[in-house]
């Protein structure tokens, strides 16, 4: 047989095999075609990734230069936020200061005296509050919350919800006639006085509040809640037929029940988070019977009793009389892993020493005992103040109490504890028990966390970029944290961090332009599972099927 005949026979046999196996061969070809299509489409992308990785490795990542918006946003108007805002504004840049409460000053505004110098808190704070309220470059936005943030350093786009105050800030003179005329005058607990005092449905937190503008409480105002106050309805007001008592008393006509929440859009170059702290809920420790016994109070409640602007005018009265025996308990909530607060709050030891001194000074003949776990007097002048308090005859006993109960047939309390220095249990009778409650992240922390996507440290405060070298920077360039937003602090440390955050923000604002590197996305490696393999197989099969149908469709056309 010649060579040509052999080649012809081979071609015939191949043709027969192709005819007999045409069905399965077509599917295999379609599948192979789909796989080749996926591979061809993937190759350029994979090469692009390799090139990008290579450039990053060689330090050739492209940076873009953007202009910095010469404005700053400060979230939180406590002592830290105020000093941060003033630092930036005094340098000539506009600041938007956002505070969720109707007033600025934070918890420091509630204090009577400050340790260790016993300076009047209001004497230190009030001038700064006035400076903030009058500064031409500070846009003060109280009763407001940040609801959205986008963009990057130099050009953040921020949305702020300004809650309806139902009082025109430009018209209100702060005279207080509306609160006097309110049908619910002095009926509701005043949050600023920790519920010890009363306020009306329209109120101002305290006489020195900034801004000096009244606010209608939507939870307790009948006109806002139900559209009716007495016999006057909202329709009567709109028609000009009648007015509520508070509207009648308001000469400037500042009250407007048709106010709505509004969204204000801001464009800023840098952001400082100074959201402060709130106190740990003492009800988490049922052995202390907080709220069950009226003579068991928190440290903030003691501050309001001791303050001359408080509900008792500075007289420390419990159940209508001065206490003869008082017990102060430290570390309430703090250093407690079971409650989720394993850290030291840093201020409790010293503010209890201050409270003991103030009670000793204001109440003649009172016997005072402080029950402590450890005394941590770490700051400047703190150890000396601790020694001074001890020299005044105030007793310190190591060991926290295990129980507080009411003495039968009396309103006096019995505190049962163990003296860990002596190794013996004892009981103390008291007319007053003050709980040295620790600090926790403020209620506004969660919302800011979601809006900015910041990280939290294990203690649930905002995490700094580096605890030593970068204590106010965050992982997001242009976003800074300061004060108790970063962790528990006393007033001097909070002021220092507020000023430090302002200085760091001014570095960006003064440059006018900033070079920004693209964000690096890290892929989390996970082992392949049966479910992921099944999903991949289904995806390949669907692509193969679509490729096969398109091929057959192309042939018929």
Coordinates of C-alpha atoms in Angstrom, one line a residue:
X1 CA 0.0 0.0 0.0
X2 CA 1.4 3.4 -1.0
X3 CA 1.9 6.3 1.3
X4 CA -1.0 8.3 -0.2
X5 CA -3.3 5.3 0.4
X6 CA -2.2 5.0 4.1
X7 CA -2.8 8.8 4.7
X8 CA -6.3 8.6 3.1
X9 CA -7.3 5.6 5.2
X10 CA -6.3 7.4 8.4
X11 CA -8.4 10.4 7.5
X12 CA -11.4 8.2 6.8
X13 CA -11.0 6.4 10.2
X14 CA -10.7 9.8 11.9
X15 CA -13.9 11.0 10.2
X16 CA -15.8 7.9 11.4
X17 CA -14.7 8.5 15.0
X18 CA -15.7 12.1 14.7
X19 CA -19.2 11.1 13.4
X20 CA -19.7 8.4 16.1
X21 CA -18.6 10.7 19.0
X22 CA -19.9 14.0 17.7
X23 CA -22.3 14.7 20.6
X24 CA -19.9 14.4 23.5
X25 CA -17.1 16.0 21.5
X26 CA -19.2 19.1 21.0
X27 CA -19.8 19.5 24.7
X28 CA -16.1 19.0 25.5
X29 CA -15.1 21.6 22.8
X30 CA -17.7 24.1 24.2
X31 CA -16.4 23.5 27.8
X32 CA -12.8 23.9 26.6
X33 CA -13.8 27.0 24.7
X34 CA -15.4 28.6 27.8
X35 CA -12.4 27.8 29.9
X36 CA -10.1 29.4 27.3
X37 CA -12.4 32.4 27.2
X38 CA -12.2 32.8 31.0
X39 CA -8.5 32.4 31.0
X40 CA -8.0 34.9 28.2
X41 CA -10.2 37.4 30.1
X42 CA -8.3 36.9 33.3
X43 CA -4.8 37.1 32.0
X44 CA -4.7 40.9 31.5
X45 CA -6.2 41.5 35.0
X46 CA -3.7 39.1 36.6
X47 CA -0.9 40.9 34.8
X48 CA -2.3 44.2 36.0
X49 CA -2.2 43.0 39.6
X50 CA 1.3 41.7 39.2
X51 CA 2.4 45.1 37.8
X52 CA 0.7 47.0 40.7
X53 CA 2.3 44.7 43.3
X54 CA 5.7 45.2 41.6
X55 CA 5.3 49.0 41.6
X56 CA 4.3 49.0 45.2
X57 CA 7.3 46.8 46.1
X58 CA 9.6 49.2 44.3
X59 CA 7.9 52.2 45.9
X60 CA 6.5 53.4 42.7
X61 CA 2.8 53.7 43.8
X62 CA 1.3 56.7 42.1
X63 CA 0.2 59.5 44.5
X64 CA -2.4 62.1 43.7
X65 CA -2.3 65.6 44.9
X66 CA -5.5 67.2 46.1
X67 CA -6.3 70.7 47.5
X68 CA -7.2 70.8 51.2
X69 CA -10.5 72.4 52.1
X70 CA -9.5 75.1 54.6
X71 CA -12.1 74.1 57.2
X72 CA -12.3 71.6 60.0
X73 CA -14.9 69.5 61.7
X74 CA -14.8 68.9 65.5
X75 CA -17.3 66.3 66.8
X76 CA -18.0 66.9 70.5
X77 CA -18.0 70.2 72.4
X78 CA -16.7 69.1 75.8
X79 CA -13.5 70.6 77.2
X80 CA -11.4 68.7 74.7
X81 CA -13.5 69.7 71.6
X82 CA -13.7 73.3 72.7
X83 CA -9.9 73.7 73.0
X84 CA -9.4 71.9 69.7
X85 CA -11.9 74.2 67.9
X86 CA -10.4 77.3 69.5
X87 CA -6.9 76.3 68.5
X88 CA -7.8 75.9 64.9
X89 CA -10.0 78.9 64.7
X90 CA -7.4 81.1 66.4
X91 CA -5.0 80.1 63.6
X92 CA -7.5 81.6 61.0
X93 CA -9.4 78.5 59.8
X94 CA -13.1 77.9 60.0
X95 CA -14.3 75.2 62.3
X96 CA -17.6 73.4 62.5
X97 CA -18.2 72.3 66.1
X98 CA -20.9 69.7 66.3
X99 CA -22.5 68.7 69.7
X100 CA -25.4 66.3 70.2
X101 CA -26.6 68.0 73.4
X102 CA -28.3 71.4 73.4
X103 CA -25.3 73.0 75.2
X104 CA -21.5 72.8 75.1
X105 CA -19.2 72.1 78.0
X106 CA -19.7 68.4 78.4
X107 CA -19.5 66.8 81.9
X108 CA -17.1 69.4 83.1
X109 CA -20.0 71.8 83.2
X110 CA -21.6 69.6 85.8
X111 CA -18.7 69.7 88.2
X112 CA -18.4 71.8 91.3
X113 CA -14.6 71.8 91.9
X114 CA -11.6 70.3 90.1
X115 CA -8.9 68.3 91.7
X116 CA -6.2 68.8 93.0
X117 CA -6.3 72.6 93.2
X118 CA -10.1 72.7 94.0
X119 CA -10.6 75.5 91.5
X120 CA -14.2 76.3 90.6
X121 CA -15.0 74.3 87.5
X122 CA -17.4 77.0 86.1
X123 CA -14.7 79.6 86.6
X124 CA -12.4 77.7 84.3
X125 CA -14.9 76.5 81.8
X126 CA -17.4 79.4 81.3
X127 CA -14.9 81.8 79.7
X128 CA -13.9 79.2 77.2
X129 CA -17.6 78.4 76.4
X130 CA -18.2 82.1 75.8
X131 CA -15.1 82.3 73.5
X132 CA -16.4 79.4 71.5
X133 CA -19.9 80.9 71.2
X134 CA -18.6 84.3 70.1
X135 CA -15.7 83.2 67.8
X136 CA -16.4 84.4 64.2
X137 CA -14.7 81.4 62.7
X138 CA -16.5 78.7 64.8
X139 CA -19.8 77.5 63.4
X140 CA -21.5 76.1 66.6
X141 CA -24.0 73.4 65.8
X142 CA -25.5 72.1 69.1
X143 CA -28.4 69.6 69.3
X144 CA -26.9 68.0 66.1
X145 CA -25.4 64.7 65.0
X146 CA -23.0 63.6 62.3
X147 CA -24.9 61.1 60.1
X148 CA -22.6 60.6 57.1
X149 CA -19.0 61.1 56.1
X150 CA -17.4 60.4 52.7
X151 CA -14.3 61.4 50.9
X152 CA -10.7 61.5 52.1
X153 CA -8.2 63.7 53.8
X154 CA -8.3 67.2 52.5
X155 CA -11.9 66.8 51.1
X156 CA -14.3 65.1 53.5
X157 CA -18.0 65.5 52.7
X158 CA -20.1 65.5 55.9
X159 CA -23.8 65.4 56.5
X160 CA -25.0 66.7 59.9
X161 CA -28.6 66.3 61.2
X162 CA -29.7 69.4 63.1
X163 CA -32.5 68.3 65.3
X164 CA -35.6 70.6 65.6
X165 CA -35.2 72.7 68.7
X166 CA -38.7 74.3 68.1
X167 CA -37.1 77.6 69.2
X168 CA -35.5 80.0 66.7
X169 CA -31.9 80.5 67.9
X170 CA -31.7 83.9 66.3
X171 CA -34.8 85.2 68.1
X172 CA -34.5 83.6 71.6
X173 CA -33.0 85.9 74.2
X174 CA -32.8 83.3 77.0
X175 CA -35.1 85.2 79.3
X176 CA -36.8 82.1 80.6
X177 CA -40.4 83.4 80.5
X178 CA -41.5 80.5 78.4
X179 CA -40.3 77.9 81.0
X180 CA -42.1 79.9 83.7
X181 CA -45.4 79.9 81.7
X182 CA -45.2 76.2 80.7
X183 CA -48.1 74.1 81.8
X184 CA -45.6 71.5 83.0
X185 CA -43.3 73.8 84.8
X186 CA -40.6 72.0 86.9
X187 CA -42.3 68.7 86.4
X188 CA -39.6 66.6 84.5
X189 CA -36.2 65.4 85.8
X190 CA -33.4 67.6 84.7
X191 CA -30.7 65.5 83.0
X192 CA -28.0 68.1 83.7
X193 CA -28.7 67.7 87.5
X194 CA -28.7 63.9 87.1
X195 CA -32.4 63.8 87.7
X196 CA -32.1 65.5 91.2
X197 CA -33.7 68.7 90.0
X198 CA -36.7 69.4 87.9
X199 CA -37.3 71.4 84.6
X200 CA -40.1 72.3 82.3
X201 CA -41.0 70.9 78.9
X202 CA -39.2 73.9 77.4
X203 CA -35.9 74.4 79.2
X204 CA -32.3 75.5 79.3
X205 CA -29.9 73.1 80.9
X206 CA -28.2 75.6 83.3
X207 CA -28.1 79.4 83.6
X208 CA -24.7 79.8 82.1
X209 CA -25.4 77.5 79.1
X210 CA -24.0 78.3 75.7
X211 CA -25.8 78.9 73.5
X212 CA -28.3 80.7 75.8
X213 CA -31.2 79.3 73.8
X214 CA -34.2 77.3 75.1
X215 CA -35.1 73.9 73.8
X216 CA -38.5 72.1 73.6
X217 CA -38.3 68.6 74.8
X218 CA -40.1 66.5 72.2
X219 CA -40.7 63.6 74.7
X220 CA -42.5 65.8 77.2
X221 CA -44.1 68.6 75.2
X222 CA -47.7 67.8 74.5
X223 CA -47.8 70.1 71.5
X224 CA -44.9 68.2 69.8
X225 CA -46.0 64.8 71.0
X226 CA -49.8 65.0 70.5
X227 CA -50.4 68.2 68.6
X228 CA -52.3 69.7 71.4
X229 CA -51.5 71.6 74.6
X230 CA -54.5 72.2 76.8
X231 CA -57.2 73.4 74.5
X232 CA -54.9 74.7 71.9
X233 CA -54.2 72.6 68.9
X234 CA -51.5 72.9 66.2
X235 CA -54.1 73.8 63.7
X236 CA -55.2 76.7 65.9
X237 CA -51.6 77.9 66.0
X238 CA -51.2 77.7 62.2
X239 CA -54.5 79.5 61.7
X240 CA -53.5 82.2 64.1
X241 CA -56.5 81.6 66.3
X242 CA -54.6 80.7 69.6
X243 CA -51.2 80.3 71.2
X244 CA -49.8 78.0 73.9
X245 CA -48.9 79.6 77.3
X246 CA -45.2 79.5 76.4
X247 CA -45.8 81.2 73.0
X248 CA -47.9 83.9 74.8
X249 CA -45.0 84.5 77.2
X250 CA -42.3 84.7 74.5
X251 CA -42.0 88.3 73.4
X252 CA -39.7 87.8 70.4
X253 CA -42.0 85.0 69.1
X254 CA -39.1 82.5 68.9
X255 CA -41.2 79.4 69.5
X256 CA -42.1 77.5 66.3
X257 CA -43.8 74.1 66.5
X258 CA -43.5 73.5 62.8
X259 CA -39.7 73.2 62.9
X260 CA -38.3 70.0 61.3
X261 CA -35.0 68.2 61.5
X262 CA -32.7 69.4 58.7
X263 CA -29.6 67.9 57.0
X264 CA -26.7 70.3 56.6
X265 CA -23.9 69.4 54.2
X266 CA -20.3 70.4 55.0
X267 CA -17.0 70.2 53.2
X268 CA -14.0 69.9 55.4
X269 CA -10.3 69.1 55.2
X270 CA -9.8 67.4 58.6
X271 CA -11.9 65.8 61.3
X272 CA -11.3 65.7 65.1
X273 CA -13.3 63.2 67.2
X274 CA -13.8 64.4 70.8
X275 CA -17.0 62.6 71.8
X276 CA -16.0 62.3 75.5
X277 CA -17.3 59.7 77.9
X278 CA -20.4 58.6 79.9
X279 CA -20.4 56.9 83.2
X280 CA -20.8 53.2 83.7
X281 CA -24.3 52.2 84.7
X282 CA -24.2 51.4 88.5
X283 CA -27.3 49.3 88.2
X284 CA -25.0 46.6 86.7
X285 CA -23.9 46.0 90.2
X286 CA -27.1 45.0 92.0
X287 CA -25.3 44.5 95.4
X288 CA -25.1 48.3 95.7
X289 CA -28.9 48.8 95.2
X290 CA -28.5 52.0 93.2
X291 CA -31.9 53.7 92.6
X292 CA -33.5 51.3 95.1
X293 CA -32.0 53.3 98.1
X294 CA -32.3 57.1 97.6
X295 CA -29.1 57.6 99.7
X296 CA -27.0 55.6 97.3
X297 CA -25.8 58.1 94.7
X298 CA -23.1 58.4 92.0
X299 CA -20.2 60.8 92.0
X300 CA -21.9 63.0 89.3
X301 CA -25.0 63.3 91.5
X302 CA -22.7 64.3 94.4
X303 CA -21.2 67.0 92.2
X304 CA -24.6 68.5 91.5
X305 CA -25.5 68.4 95.2
X306 CA -22.3 70.1 96.1
X307 CA -22.5 72.8 93.4
X308 CA -23.9 76.2 94.2
X309 CA -25.9 76.1 91.0
X310 CA -27.3 72.6 91.8
X311 CA -30.8 71.7 92.9
X312 CA -29.9 72.2 96.6
X313 CA -27.8 75.3 96.2
X314 CA -24.6 73.6 97.3
X315 CA -26.1 72.0 100.5
X316 CA -25.5 68.3 100.7
X317 CA -28.8 67.0 101.9
X318 CA -30.0 63.4 101.9
X319 CA -33.5 62.6 102.8
X320 CA -33.9 66.2 103.9
X321 CA -31.0 66.2 106.4
X322 CA -27.2 66.4 106.4
X323 CA -25.4 63.1 106.7
X324 CA -23.6 62.1 109.8
X325 CA -21.8 59.1 108.4
X326 CA -20.7 58.7 104.7
X327 CA -19.1 55.9 102.8
X328 CA -17.3 56.4 99.4
X329 CA -16.8 53.3 97.2
X330 CA -14.1 53.3 94.5
X331 CA -13.8 51.3 91.3
X332 CA -17.6 50.9 90.7
X333 CA -17.7 49.2 87.3
X334 CA -14.1 49.9 86.5
X335 CA -11.4 47.1 86.6
X336 CA -14.3 44.6 86.3
X337 CA -13.9 42.0 83.6
X338 CA -17.3 40.5 84.3
X339 CA -19.0 43.8 83.3
X340 CA -16.7 44.3 80.3
X341 CA -14.7 47.2 81.8
X342 CA -11.4 45.7 82.8
X343 CA -9.5 49.1 82.6
X344 CA -8.8 51.7 85.2
X345 CA -10.8 54.9 84.7
X346 CA -7.9 57.0 86.1
X347 CA -10.1 59.7 87.7
X348 CA -12.2 57.8 90.3
X349 CA -9.6 57.7 93.1
X350 CA -9.0 61.5 92.9
X351 CA -12.6 62.6 92.5
X352 CA -13.6 60.5 95.5
X353 CA -10.9 62.2 97.6
X354 CA -12.2 65.6 96.4
X355 CA -15.8 64.6 97.3
X356 CA -14.6 63.5 100.8
X357 CA -12.9 66.8 101.3
X358 CA -15.9 68.8 100.1
X359 CA -18.2 66.9 102.4
X360 CA -15.9 67.3 105.3
X361 CA -15.7 71.0 104.6
X362 CA -19.4 71.6 104.1
X363 CA -20.8 69.3 106.8
X364 CA -19.7 69.6 110.4
X365 CA -18.8 66.5 112.3
X366 CA -19.5 64.0 109.5
X367 CA -17.5 60.7 109.7
X368 CA -16.2 59.7 106.3
X369 CA -14.7 56.4 105.1
X370 CA -13.3 55.6 101.7
X371 CA -13.3 52.0 100.6
X372 CA -10.7 51.4 97.8
X373 CA -9.1 48.7 95.8
X374 CA -5.9 50.6 95.1
X375 CA -5.2 54.3 95.3
X376 CA -3.8 55.6 92.0
X377 CA -2.7 59.2 92.5
X378 CA -0.6 59.5 89.4
X379 CA -0.9 63.2 88.3
X380 CA 0.9 66.4 89.2
X381 CA -0.1 67.3 92.7
X382 CA -2.3 64.3 93.1
X383 CA -0.2 62.5 95.8
X384 CA 0.0 65.7 97.8
X385 CA -3.8 66.1 97.6
X386 CA -4.3 62.5 98.7
X387 CA -2.1 63.1 101.7
X388 CA -4.0 66.3 102.5
X389 CA -7.3 64.4 102.5
X390 CA -6.0 61.8 104.9
X391 CA -4.7 64.4 107.2
X392 CA -8.2 65.8 107.5
X393 CA -9.2 62.7 109.4
X394 CA -10.8 60.8 106.5
X395 CA -10.4 57.0 106.8
X396 CA -9.2 54.8 104.0
X397 CA -9.9 51.1 104.2
X398 CA -8.7 48.6 101.5
X399 CA -11.3 46.3 100.1
X400 CA -14.5 46.8 98.2
X401 CA -17.8 46.0 99.8
X402 CA -19.8 42.9 98.9
X403 CA -23.2 44.2 100.0
X404 CA -25.2 47.2 101.0
X405 CA -28.5 46.8 102.8
X406 CA -30.9 49.0 104.6
X407 CA -31.0 48.9 108.4
X408 CA -34.4 47.5 109.6
X409 CA -36.7 50.3 110.8
X410 CA -34.4 53.0 109.6
X411 CA -33.4 54.8 106.4
X412 CA -29.7 54.3 107.3
X413 CA -27.6 51.9 105.3
X414 CA -25.2 49.1 106.3
X415 CA -22.1 48.5 104.2
X416 CA -20.6 45.1 104.6
X417 CA -17.0 44.7 103.4
X418 CA -13.7 43.0 104.1
X419 CA -10.6 44.9 105.1
X420 CA -8.0 43.1 103.0
X421 CA -5.1 44.6 104.9
X422 CA -6.3 43.2 108.2
X423 CA -8.0 40.1 106.8
X424 CA -11.3 40.7 108.7
X425 CA -14.9 41.5 107.7
X426 CA -16.8 44.5 109.1
X427 CA -20.0 46.5 108.8
X428 CA -20.3 50.3 108.6
X429 CA -23.5 52.3 109.1
X430 CA -24.0 55.3 106.8
X431 CA -26.5 57.9 105.9
X432 CA -24.9 58.4 102.5
X433 CA -23.1 56.1 100.1
X434 CA -21.3 57.6 97.1
X435 CA -20.4 55.3 94.2
X436 CA -17.1 56.2 92.4
X437 CA -18.5 55.1 89.1
X438 CA -16.0 54.6 86.2
X439 CA -15.9 56.0 82.7
X440 CA -17.0 54.3 79.5
X441 CA -17.2 55.4 75.8
X442 CA -19.9 58.0 75.2
X443 CA -23.3 57.0 73.8
X444 CA -22.3 58.8 70.5
X445 CA -19.3 56.5 70.0
X446 CA -21.3 53.8 68.1
X447 CA -22.7 56.2 65.6
X448 CA -19.4 57.8 64.8
X449 CA -17.8 54.3 64.6
X450 CA -20.4 53.4 61.9
X451 CA -20.1 56.7 60.0
X452 CA -16.3 56.9 59.9
X453 CA -15.5 53.1 60.0
X454 CA -12.9 53.7 62.7
X455 CA -11.3 51.0 64.8
X456 CA -11.9 50.4 68.5
X457 CA -9.3 49.3 71.0
X458 CA -10.0 46.4 73.4
X459 CA -11.5 48.8 75.9
X460 CA -14.1 49.9 73.3
X461 CA -12.7 53.4 73.0
X462 CA -11.4 54.7 69.6
X463 CA -8.1 53.2 68.7
X464 CA -5.1 55.4 67.9
X465 CA -2.7 54.6 65.1
X466 CA 0.1 53.9 67.6
X467 CA -0.2 54.1 71.4
X468 CA 3.2 55.8 71.8
X469 CA 4.2 57.6 68.6
X470 CA 0.8 58.5 67.2
X471 CA -1.7 58.7 70.2
X472 CA -4.1 61.1 68.4
X473 CA -3.9 59.9 64.8
X474 CA -6.1 57.1 63.4
X475 CA -5.8 54.7 60.6
X476 CA -7.7 57.2 58.4
X477 CA -5.4 60.1 57.3
X478 CA -6.9 63.5 58.4
X479 CA -9.1 62.0 61.2
X480 CA -7.9 62.5 64.7
X481 CA -9.1 61.5 68.2
X482 CA -8.7 63.4 71.4
X483 CA -9.7 63.4 75.1
X484 CA -11.8 60.6 76.5
X485 CA -12.8 59.5 73.0
X486 CA -9.4 57.8 73.0
X487 CA -9.6 56.6 76.6
X488 CA -10.3 57.7 80.2
X489 CA -8.5 60.9 81.1
X490 CA -8.5 63.8 83.6
X491 CA -9.1 67.4 82.6
X492 CA -5.4 68.4 82.1
X493 CA -4.7 65.4 79.8
X494 CA -7.9 66.1 77.9
X495 CA -7.0 69.7 77.3
X496 CA -3.5 68.7 76.2
X497 CA -4.8 66.2 73.6
X498 CA -7.4 68.7 72.3
X499 CA -4.6 71.2 71.6
X500 CA -2.4 68.4 70.2
X501 CA -5.2 67.4 67.8
X502 CA -5.6 71.0 66.7
X503 CA -1.9 71.2 66.0
X504 CA -2.0 68.0 63.9
X505 CA -5.0 69.2 62.0
X506 CA -3.3 72.6 61.3
X507 CA -0.4 70.7 59.6
X508 CA -2.8 69.6 56.9
X509 CA -4.8 72.9 56.7
X510 CA -1.7 75.0 56.4
X511 CA -0.3 73.0 53.5
X512 CA -3.2 73.8 51.3
X513 CA -2.4 70.7 49.2
X514 CA -1.8 67.1 50.3
X515 CA -0.4 64.1 48.5
X516 CA -2.6 61.0 49.0
X517 CA -1.6 57.4 48.4
X518 CA -4.3 55.1 47.1
X519 CA -5.7 52.8 49.8
X520 CA -4.2 49.3 49.9
X521 CA -6.8 46.5 49.9
X522 CA -5.7 43.4 51.7
X523 CA -7.2 40.1 50.8
X524 CA -7.9 37.6 53.6
X525 CA -6.7 34.2 52.8
X526 CA -9.0 31.3 53.6
X527 CA -8.7 27.6 52.9
X528 CA -10.9 26.2 50.2
X529 CA -14.0 24.4 51.4
X530 CA -16.3 22.0 49.8
X531 CA -19.1 24.6 49.5
X532 CA -16.7 27.1 47.8
X533 CA -15.5 24.5 45.3
X534 CA -19.1 23.6 44.5
X535 CA -19.9 27.2 43.9
X536 CA -16.9 27.6 41.6
X537 CA -17.9 24.4 39.7
X538 CA -21.4 25.8 39.1
X539 CA -20.0 29.1 37.9
X540 CA -17.8 27.3 35.4
X541 CA -20.6 25.1 34.2
X542 CA -22.9 28.1 33.7
X543 CA -20.2 29.9 31.7
X544 CA -19.6 26.8 29.6
X545 CA -23.3 26.4 28.9
X546 CA -23.7 30.0 27.9
X547 CA -20.6 29.7 25.6
X548 CA -22.0 26.5 24.0
X549 CA -25.4 28.2 23.4
X550 CA -23.8 31.2 21.8
X551 CA -21.6 29.0 19.6
X552 CA -24.6 27.0 18.4
X553 CA -26.6 30.3 17.9
X554 CA -23.8 31.7 15.8
X555 CA -23.8 28.7 13.5
X556 CA -27.5 28.8 12.8
X557 CA -27.4 32.4 12.0

